[in-house]
mmCIF file of C-alpha atoms in Angstrom:
data_model
loop_
_atom_site.group_PDB
_atom_site.id
_atom_site.type_symbol
_atom_site.label_atom_id
_atom_site.label_comp_id
_atom_site.label_asym_id
_atom_site.label_seq_id
_atom_site.Cartn_x
_atom_site.Cartn_y
_atom_site.Cartn_z
ATOM 1 C CA MET K 1 -2.397 13.617 -30.680
ATOM 2 C CA SER K 2 -2.672 14.849 -34.229
ATOM 3 C CA ASN K 3 -1.346 18.262 -35.216
ATOM 4 C CA THR K 4 -3.903 20.964 -36.021
ATOM 5 C CA THR K 5 -3.014 23.274 -38.894
ATOM 6 C CA LEU K 6 -4.266 26.783 -39.491
ATOM 7 C CA ASN K 7 -6.897 25.639 -41.976
ATOM 8 C CA ASP K 8 -8.195 22.601 -40.125
ATOM 9 C CA PRO K 9 -11.263 22.578 -37.902
ATOM 10 C CA ALA K 10 -10.682 21.761 -34.246
ATOM 11 C CA PRO K 11 -13.262 19.134 -33.276
ATOM 12 C CA ALA K 12 -13.486 17.946 -29.694
ATOM 13 C CA ALA K 13 -11.961 14.483 -30.097
ATOM 14 C CA LYS K 14 -12.402 12.780 -26.750
ATOM 15 C CA LYS K 15 -10.827 9.365 -26.866
ATOM 16 C CA THR K 16 -8.928 6.842 -24.793
ATOM 17 C CA PHE K 17 -5.139 6.795 -25.041
ATOM 18 C CA PHE K 18 -3.402 3.479 -24.397
ATOM 19 C CA VAL K 19 0.158 2.502 -23.512
ATOM 20 C CA ALA K 20 0.763 1.774 -27.188
ATOM 21 C CA ASP K 21 -0.168 5.393 -28.017
ATOM 22 C CA PHE K 22 2.333 6.654 -25.466
ATOM 23 C CA LYS K 23 5.090 4.578 -27.026
ATOM 24 C CA VAL K 24 4.431 6.375 -30.321
ATOM 25 C CA PHE K 25 4.338 9.768 -28.587
ATOM 26 C CA GLY K 26 7.638 9.020 -26.868
ATOM 27 C CA GLU K 27 9.420 8.218 -30.104
ATOM 28 C CA ARG K 28 7.943 11.283 -31.806
ATOM 29 C CA TYR K 29 8.606 13.862 -29.094
ATOM 30 C CA GLY K 30 11.612 12.478 -27.206
ATOM 31 C CA ILE K 31 9.753 11.564 -24.006
ATOM 32 C CA ASP K 32 10.293 8.472 -21.844
ATOM 33 C CA TYR K 33 7.131 7.115 -20.204
ATOM 34 C CA ARG K 34 6.907 4.833 -17.162
ATOM 35 C CA PHE K 35 3.826 3.091 -15.803
ATOM 36 C CA PRO K 36 4.612 2.041 -12.215
ATOM 37 C CA LEU K 37 1.535 -0.190 -11.773
ATOM 38 C CA LEU K 38 2.118 -2.204 -14.933
ATOM 39 C CA THR K 39 4.194 -5.314 -14.333
ATOM 40 C CA ASP K 40 3.914 -6.538 -17.910
ATOM 41 C CA ALA K 41 6.130 -4.406 -20.110
ATOM 42 C CA CYS K 42 4.096 -5.542 -23.129
ATOM 43 C CA ALA K 43 0.725 -4.380 -21.744
ATOM 44 C CA THR K 44 0.252 -2.019 -24.673
ATOM 45 C CA THR K 45 -3.549 -2.211 -24.514
ATOM 46 C CA SER K 46 -3.797 -0.797 -20.987
ATOM 47 C CA PRO K 47 -5.684 2.559 -20.965
ATOM 48 C CA VAL K 48 -3.833 5.590 -19.575
ATOM 49 C CA LEU K 49 -5.872 8.712 -20.378
ATOM 50 C CA HIS K 50 -9.341 9.586 -21.569
ATOM 51 C CA GLY K 51 -10.218 12.982 -22.950
ATOM 52 C CA ASP K 52 -9.144 15.532 -25.513
ATOM 53 C CA VAL K 53 -5.562 16.413 -26.506
ATOM 54 C CA GLU K 54 -5.006 19.079 -29.125
ATOM 55 C CA GLU K 55 -1.718 20.203 -30.649
ATOM 56 C CA MET K 56 -0.958 23.134 -32.896
ATOM 57 C CA THR K 57 1.907 25.322 -34.016
ATOM 58 C CA LEU K 58 1.064 29.020 -33.862
ATOM 59 C CA PRO K 59 2.288 31.449 -36.551
ATOM 60 C CA SER K 60 4.907 32.838 -34.144
ATOM 61 C CA GLY K 61 6.606 29.440 -33.920
ATOM 62 C CA ILE K 62 5.163 28.512 -30.513
ATOM 63 C CA SER K 63 4.252 24.818 -30.331
ATOM 64 C CA LEU K 64 1.195 24.490 -28.121
ATOM 65 C CA THR K 65 -0.568 21.500 -26.554
ATOM 66 C CA HIS K 66 -3.915 21.722 -24.782
ATOM 67 C CA SER K 67 -5.015 18.718 -22.695
ATOM 68 C CA ASP K 68 -8.388 18.135 -21.065
ATOM 69 C CA VAL K 69 -8.170 14.591 -19.752
ATOM 70 C CA ARG K 70 -8.769 12.226 -16.875
ATOM 71 C CA VAL K 71 -5.819 10.080 -15.809
ATOM 72 C CA LEU K 72 -6.895 6.422 -15.717
ATOM 73 C CA GLN K 73 -3.654 5.040 -14.337
ATOM 74 C CA PRO K 74 -0.546 6.703 -12.897
ATOM 75 C CA TYR K 75 2.347 7.403 -15.184
ATOM 76 C CA GLU K 76 5.646 9.273 -15.140
ATOM 77 C CA THR K 77 7.470 11.126 -17.901
ATOM 78 C CA THR K 78 11.004 12.262 -18.572
ATOM 79 C CA SER K 79 11.411 14.794 -21.362
ATOM 80 C CA ARG K 80 14.598 14.521 -23.412
ATOM 81 C CA HIS K 81 13.941 17.309 -25.927
ATOM 82 C CA SER K 82 15.468 20.787 -25.851
ATOM 83 C CA SER K 83 13.616 24.095 -25.673
ATOM 84 C CA PRO K 84 14.987 27.550 -24.802
ATOM 85 C CA LEU K 85 11.643 28.300 -23.170
ATOM 86 C CA TYR K 86 9.017 25.851 -21.946
ATOM 87 C CA VAL K 87 5.877 26.942 -20.087
ATOM 88 C CA LEU K 88 3.167 24.817 -18.465
ATOM 89 C CA VAL K 89 -0.098 26.401 -17.290
ATOM 90 C CA VAL K 90 -2.324 24.275 -15.049
ATOM 91 C CA LEU K 91 -6.042 25.061 -15.302
ATOM 92 C CA GLU K 92 -7.341 22.096 -13.300
ATOM 93 C CA GLY K 93 -5.620 19.422 -11.250
ATOM 94 C CA CYS K 94 -2.024 19.500 -10.057
ATOM 95 C CA VAL K 95 1.234 18.566 -11.789
ATOM 96 C CA THR K 96 4.400 17.649 -9.902
ATOM 97 C CA LEU K 97 7.595 18.356 -11.842
ATOM 98 C CA THR K 98 11.236 17.614 -11.078
ATOM 99 C CA LEU K 99 14.082 19.500 -12.730
ATOM 100 C CA SER K 100 17.740 19.474 -11.651
ATOM 101 C CA GLY K 101 16.797 17.764 -8.395
ATOM 102 C CA GLU K 102 14.220 20.413 -7.447
ATOM 103 C CA VAL K 103 10.533 19.497 -7.095
ATOM 104 C CA TYR K 104 7.843 21.931 -8.256
ATOM 105 C CA SER K 105 4.130 21.600 -7.550
ATOM 106 C CA VAL K 106 2.072 23.461 -10.154
ATOM 107 C CA ARG K 107 -1.490 24.084 -8.981
ATOM 108 C CA PRO K 108 -4.516 25.530 -10.819
ATOM 109 C CA GLY K 109 -3.945 29.092 -12.011
ATOM 110 C CA MET K 110 -0.165 28.785 -11.903
ATOM 111 C CA ALA K 111 2.543 28.566 -14.565
ATOM 112 C CA PHE K 112 5.880 26.773 -14.610
ATOM 113 C CA SER K 113 8.684 28.192 -16.753
ATOM 114 C CA ALA K 114 12.002 26.552 -17.543
ATOM 115 C CA ARG K 115 14.664 25.905 -20.124
ATOM 116 C CA LEU K 116 14.945 22.281 -21.194
ATOM 117 C CA SER K 117 17.909 20.422 -22.630
ATOM 118 C CA GLU K 118 19.304 16.918 -22.819
ATOM 119 C CA GLN K 119 21.523 17.821 -19.855
ATOM 120 C CA GLN K 120 18.583 19.269 -17.912
ATOM 121 C CA ALA K 121 15.781 16.746 -18.346
ATOM 122 C CA MET K 122 12.380 17.384 -16.800
ATOM 123 C CA SER K 123 10.346 14.668 -15.088
ATOM 124 C CA ALA K 124 6.646 14.742 -14.256
ATOM 125 C CA ARG K 125 4.319 12.527 -12.217
ATOM 126 C CA HIS K 126 0.598 12.097 -12.869
ATOM 127 C CA ASP K 127 -1.614 10.313 -10.331
ATOM 128 C CA ALA K 128 -4.619 8.189 -11.247
ATOM 129 C CA ASP K 129 -8.261 9.299 -11.220
ATOM 130 C CA ILE K 130 -7.340 12.963 -11.579
ATOM 131 C CA ALA K 131 -8.989 15.440 -13.927
ATOM 132 C CA LEU K 132 -6.269 17.452 -15.616
ATOM 133 C CA ARG K 133 -6.547 20.535 -17.815
ATOM 134 C CA THR K 134 -3.266 22.051 -18.922
ATOM 135 C CA LEU K 135 -1.835 24.296 -21.589
ATOM 136 C CA SER K 136 1.824 23.715 -22.363
ATOM 137 C CA PHE K 137 3.996 25.309 -24.990
ATOM 138 C CA GLY K 138 7.572 25.697 -26.034
ATOM 139 C CA VAL K 139 9.764 26.763 -28.909
ATOM 140 C CA TYR K 140 12.198 24.609 -30.840
ATOM 141 C CA PRO K 141 15.848 25.740 -30.663
ATOM 142 C CA ASN K 142 16.383 26.184 -34.426
ATOM 143 C CA ASP K 143 12.927 27.074 -35.717
ATOM 144 C CA ALA K 144 13.493 29.338 -38.726
ATOM 145 C CA ARG K 145 9.830 30.453 -38.701
ATOM 146 C CA ARG K 146 10.196 32.231 -35.384
ATOM 147 C CA GLU K 147 8.886 35.776 -35.659
ATOM 148 C CA SER K 148 10.931 38.758 -34.479
ATOM 149 C CA LEU K 149 8.903 39.477 -31.313
ATOM 150 C CA LEU K 150 9.335 35.950 -30.020
ATOM 151 C CA ALA K 151 13.024 35.996 -30.947
ATOM 152 C CA SER K 152 13.461 39.249 -28.997
ATOM 153 C CA LEU K 153 11.721 37.738 -25.974
ATOM 154 C CA LEU K 154 14.009 34.700 -26.037
ATOM 155 C CA GLU K 155 17.072 36.950 -26.280
ATOM 156 C CA GLN K 156 15.901 38.947 -23.257
ATOM 157 C CA TRP K 157 15.124 35.725 -21.391
ATOM 158 C CA GLU K 158 18.669 34.570 -22.114
ATOM 159 C CA ARG K 159 20.181 37.846 -20.879
ATOM 160 C CA LEU K 160 18.209 37.623 -17.649
ATOM 161 C CA LYS K 161 19.428 34.072 -17.143
ATOM 162 C CA ALA K 162 15.834 33.229 -16.271
ATOM 163 C CA PRO K 163 15.690 30.381 -13.776
ATOM 164 C CA THR K 164 13.113 27.682 -13.407
ATOM 165 C CA PHE K 165 10.250 29.145 -11.434
ATOM 166 C CA VAL K 166 6.541 28.795 -10.649
ATOM 167 C CA TRP K 167 4.373 31.891 -10.793
ATOM 168 C CA GLN K 168 0.781 33.032 -10.513
ATOM 169 C CA VAL K 169 -0.996 33.661 -13.816
ATOM 170 C CA PRO K 170 -3.046 36.903 -13.746
ATOM 171 C CA ASP K 171 -6.804 36.435 -13.730
ATOM 172 C CA PHE K 172 -7.228 38.328 -16.998
ATOM 173 C CA VAL K 173 -4.829 35.937 -18.761
ATOM 174 C CA LEU K 174 -6.637 32.901 -17.324
ATOM 175 C CA ALA K 175 -9.915 34.361 -18.572
ATOM 176 C CA GLY K 176 -8.341 34.847 -22.019
ATOM 177 C CA ILE K 177 -7.176 31.223 -22.084
ATOM 178 C CA GLN K 178 -10.664 29.995 -21.213
ATOM 179 C CA HIS K 179 -12.119 32.243 -23.914
ATOM 180 C CA ALA K 180 -9.683 31.045 -26.578
ATOM 181 C CA ARG K 181 -10.323 27.385 -25.723
ATOM 182 C CA GLN K 182 -13.929 27.512 -26.945
ATOM 183 C CA ARG K 183 -14.214 24.922 -29.712
ATOM 184 C CA GLU K 184 -17.156 26.487 -31.521
ATOM 185 C CA ARG K 185 -14.838 29.172 -32.890
ATOM 186 C CA SER K 186 -13.263 28.821 -36.298
ATOM 187 C CA SER K 187 -9.699 27.509 -36.447
ATOM 188 C CA LEU K 188 -8.297 30.882 -37.513
ATOM 189 C CA SER K 189 -10.204 32.719 -34.756
ATOM 190 C CA ARG K 190 -8.816 30.349 -32.114
ATOM 191 C CA GLN K 191 -5.294 30.630 -33.512
ATOM 192 C CA LEU K 192 -5.388 34.423 -33.304
ATOM 193 C CA LEU K 193 -6.829 34.404 -29.785
ATOM 194 C CA LEU K 194 -4.312 31.844 -28.555
ATOM 195 C CA GLU K 195 -1.442 33.771 -30.130
ATOM 196 C CA GLY K 196 -2.469 36.919 -28.246
ATOM 197 C CA VAL K 197 -3.004 35.095 -24.962
ATOM 198 C CA MET K 198 0.400 33.378 -25.214
ATOM 199 C CA TYR K 199 2.123 36.727 -25.675
ATOM 200 C CA GLN K 200 0.229 38.169 -22.692
ATOM 201 C CA LEU K 201 1.356 35.213 -20.613
ATOM 202 C CA LEU K 202 4.979 35.493 -21.751
ATOM 203 C CA GLY K 203 4.974 39.249 -21.237
ATOM 204 C CA HIS K 204 3.780 38.837 -17.663
ATOM 205 C CA GLY K 205 6.345 36.098 -16.968
ATOM 206 C CA LEU K 206 9.121 38.272 -18.389
ATOM 207 C CA HIS K 207 7.993 41.203 -16.237
ATOM 208 C CA LEU K 208 8.061 39.038 -13.111
ATOM 209 C CA ARG K 209 11.550 37.823 -13.953
ATOM 210 C CA GLU K 210 12.755 41.396 -14.550
ATOM 211 C CA GLN K 211 11.315 42.419 -11.181
ATOM 212 C CA GLN K 212 13.063 39.527 -9.493
ATOM 213 C CA GLY K 213 16.324 40.475 -11.184
ATOM 214 C CA ALA K 214 16.005 44.064 -9.964
ATOM 215 C CA ALA K 215 15.251 42.864 -6.450
ATOM 216 C CA LEU K 216 18.279 40.584 -6.604
ATOM 217 C CA VAL K 217 20.520 43.576 -7.284
ATOM 218 C CA ARG K 218 19.123 45.333 -4.196
ATOM 219 C CA SER K 219 19.604 42.354 -1.953
ATOM 220 C CA SER K 220 22.253 39.738 -1.384
ATOM 221 C CA GLY K 221 21.755 36.484 -3.215
ATOM 222 C CA SER K 222 21.201 34.389 -0.098
ATOM 223 C CA GLU K 223 18.812 36.929 1.391
ATOM 224 C CA GLN K 224 16.893 37.232 -1.882
ATOM 225 C CA ALA K 225 16.610 33.453 -2.096
ATOM 226 C CA ARG K 226 15.107 33.337 1.400
ATOM 227 C CA LEU K 227 12.641 36.112 0.602
ATOM 228 C CA GLU K 228 11.648 34.369 -2.609
ATOM 229 C CA GLN K 229 11.130 31.154 -0.669
ATOM 230 C CA VAL K 230 8.627 32.937 1.576
ATOM 231 C CA ARG K 231 6.863 34.544 -1.391
ATOM 232 C CA LEU K 232 6.540 31.229 -3.207
ATOM 233 C CA LEU K 233 5.253 29.601 -0.035
ATOM 234 C CA LEU K 234 2.461 32.176 0.213
ATOM 235 C CA GLU K 235 1.711 31.954 -3.515
ATOM 236 C CA GLN K 236 1.572 28.191 -3.739
ATOM 237 C CA ALA K 237 -0.343 27.523 -0.513
ATOM 238 C CA PRO K 238 -2.287 30.694 0.393
ATOM 239 C CA GLU K 239 -4.987 28.680 2.169
ATOM 240 C CA GLN K 240 -2.626 27.793 5.030
ATOM 241 C CA ASP K 241 -2.500 29.727 8.314
ATOM 242 C CA TYR K 242 0.660 31.832 8.652
ATOM 243 C CA THR K 243 2.147 34.056 11.316
ATOM 244 C CA LEU K 244 4.870 36.619 10.780
ATOM 245 C CA ALA K 245 7.007 34.894 13.407
ATOM 246 C CA TRP K 246 6.783 31.521 11.649
ATOM 247 C CA LEU K 247 7.506 33.021 8.227
ATOM 248 C CA ALA K 248 10.483 34.898 9.699
ATOM 249 C CA ILE K 249 11.903 31.591 10.905
ATOM 250 C CA GLN K 250 11.586 30.160 7.375
ATOM 251 C CA ALA K 251 13.453 33.207 6.032
ATOM 252 C CA ALA K 252 16.105 33.077 8.782
ATOM 253 C CA MET K 253 15.316 36.713 9.640
ATOM 254 C CA SER K 254 13.778 38.623 12.470
ATOM 255 C CA PRO K 255 10.075 39.438 12.016
ATOM 256 C CA SER K 256 10.853 43.147 11.622
ATOM 257 C CA SER K 257 13.517 42.441 8.980
ATOM 258 C CA LEU K 258 11.172 40.180 7.041
ATOM 259 C CA ARG K 259 8.428 42.805 7.193
ATOM 260 C CA SER K 260 10.629 45.605 5.855
ATOM 261 C CA LYS K 261 12.669 43.589 3.347
ATOM 262 C CA PHE K 262 9.607 41.871 1.880
ATOM 263 C CA ARG K 263 7.940 45.222 1.277
ATOM 264 C CA GLN K 264 11.121 46.726 -0.165
ATOM 265 C CA THR K 265 11.576 43.789 -2.561
ATOM 266 C CA TYR K 266 7.983 43.119 -3.666
ATOM 267 C CA GLY K 267 6.261 46.449 -3.115
ATOM 268 C CA CYS K 268 3.655 45.241 -0.608
ATOM 269 C CA THR K 269 3.467 43.773 2.870
ATOM 270 C CA VAL K 270 3.670 40.058 3.544
ATOM 271 C CA PHE K 271 0.010 39.820 4.472
ATOM 272 C CA ASP K 272 -1.209 42.077 1.665
ATOM 273 C CA TYR K 273 0.482 39.644 -0.705
ATOM 274 C CA LEU K 274 -1.088 36.682 1.105
ATOM 275 C CA ARG K 275 -4.521 38.324 0.905
ATOM 276 C CA ASP K 276 -4.217 38.858 -2.862
ATOM 277 C CA CYS K 277 -3.134 35.236 -3.367
ATOM 278 C CA ARG K 278 -6.086 34.011 -1.295
ATOM 279 C CA LEU K 279 -8.560 36.178 -3.172
ATOM 280 C CA GLY K 280 -7.193 35.061 -6.552
ATOM 281 C CA LEU K 281 -7.545 31.425 -5.456
ATOM 282 C CA ALA K 282 -11.069 32.052 -4.156
ATOM 283 C CA ARG K 283 -12.085 33.708 -7.426
ATOM 284 C CA ARG K 284 -10.988 30.638 -9.361
ATOM 285 C CA TYR K 285 -13.016 28.428 -7.016
ATOM 286 C CA LEU K 286 -16.070 30.629 -7.583
ATOM 287 C CA LEU K 287 -15.615 30.469 -11.360
ATOM 288 C CA GLU K 288 -15.526 26.671 -11.050
ATOM 289 C CA GLY K 289 -18.966 26.779 -9.412
ATOM 290 C CA HIS K 290 -18.142 26.464 -5.707
ATOM 291 C CA SER K 291 -20.333 28.320 -3.239
ATOM 292 C CA VAL K 292 -19.148 31.507 -1.526
ATOM 293 C CA GLN K 293 -18.731 29.604 1.743
ATOM 294 C CA GLN K 294 -16.741 26.833 0.070
ATOM 295 C CA ALA K 295 -14.511 29.279 -1.814
ATOM 296 C CA ALA K 296 -13.857 31.224 1.382
ATOM 297 C CA TRP K 297 -12.955 28.140 3.396
ATOM 298 C CA MET K 298 -10.788 26.519 0.683
ATOM 299 C CA SER K 299 -8.804 29.721 0.171
ATOM 300 C CA GLY K 300 -7.990 30.231 3.857
ATOM 301 C CA TYR K 301 -10.822 32.421 5.198
ATOM 302 C CA GLN K 302 -12.505 31.206 8.362
ATOM 303 C CA HIS K 303 -15.447 33.599 8.062
ATOM 304 C CA ALA K 304 -17.395 34.154 4.845
ATOM 305 C CA THR K 305 -18.290 37.713 5.875
ATOM 306 C CA ASN K 306 -14.619 38.716 6.153
ATOM 307 C CA PHE K 307 -13.992 37.064 2.812
ATOM 308 C CA ALA K 308 -16.911 38.873 1.144
ATOM 309 C CA THR K 309 -15.673 42.245 2.412
ATOM 310 C CA ALA K 310 -12.106 41.645 1.185
ATOM 311 C CA PHE K 311 -13.346 40.306 -2.146
ATOM 312 C CA ARG K 312 -15.565 43.338 -2.744
ATOM 313 C CA ARG K 313 -12.665 45.703 -1.988
ATOM 314 C CA ARG K 314 -10.343 43.799 -4.329
ATOM 315 C CA TYR K 315 -12.668 43.198 -7.300
ATOM 316 C CA GLY K 316 -15.459 45.731 -6.813
ATOM 317 C CA VAL K 317 -18.231 43.105 -6.843
ATOM 318 C CA CYS K 318 -19.744 40.658 -4.367
ATOM 319 C CA PRO K 319 -18.271 37.151 -4.615
ATOM 320 C CA GLY K 320 -21.684 35.628 -5.349
ATOM 321 C CA THR K 321 -21.900 37.488 -8.654
ATOM 322 C CA VAL K 322 -18.759 35.765 -9.983
ATOM 323 C CA ARG K 323 -20.225 32.247 -9.929
ATOM 324 C CA PRO K 324 -21.292 30.853 -13.344
ATOM 325 C CA GLY K 325 -24.908 31.544 -14.228
ATOM 326 C CA ARG K 326 -25.170 34.617 -12.026
#
């Protein structure tokens, strides 16, 4: 995990990372690593990951890490460093995080945002034989190089008392991340693209938090928490079958109250929101090369024809045209 500077090329350096490498990383970055299947604490030559890990510090002061790896054996981490804003974007695979006793499952196309400190340590679990592509970044508490726009964002984040939350990354930002990841670009070109994409991502996250704050003012805290629980449920698992009655039970409301309060808070109906989450998930499956039928089924549609109609209304094109090579 060597740092990439502005003037260095960014070669694809696929390699195997061993337990000994993780011990070095832990000392450097303040991370504790555990390997539950290793009984010999001195098994430093045991392989853990294989793939490409790239680190860089952007001109704004954002420290960014891009990982494209396969996990060879399970491992767990506990981060002991501080950051006023930490964001993890999962592009492939799934990451399970624990912070302040709460468990968060971050799936492809989603982002996790939090504030980290020694008093609020974050733990993560990585299972074996999993392909994992992630983009994580944070800012150091006392980085003097921080540019004014990033400093303003952190100040606003502080005023909003932004909580830990998982949110859907817009498709256009995901496309920008994929575009900026292309290694054939020059180092400076990639730096500029990544800088812009990171600000788009942060701007969207800030907007979501501001919307949530406004909704919180309009609704009691306990009621807002229950509505947010339903929204996150739909966002994180849109492929599941839901009924209004069942969702109302989860929100401890009547179905009519859930219907009206959800629309008042989020600006759309429960099932319009579910549809958009399903279509966003299906689009990512199509971009990964899955067939229209597979994308429809994996995103919660029982009939490909219904899926194709909804997809065309949402994106203006047939789902088959989104697949790579079409």
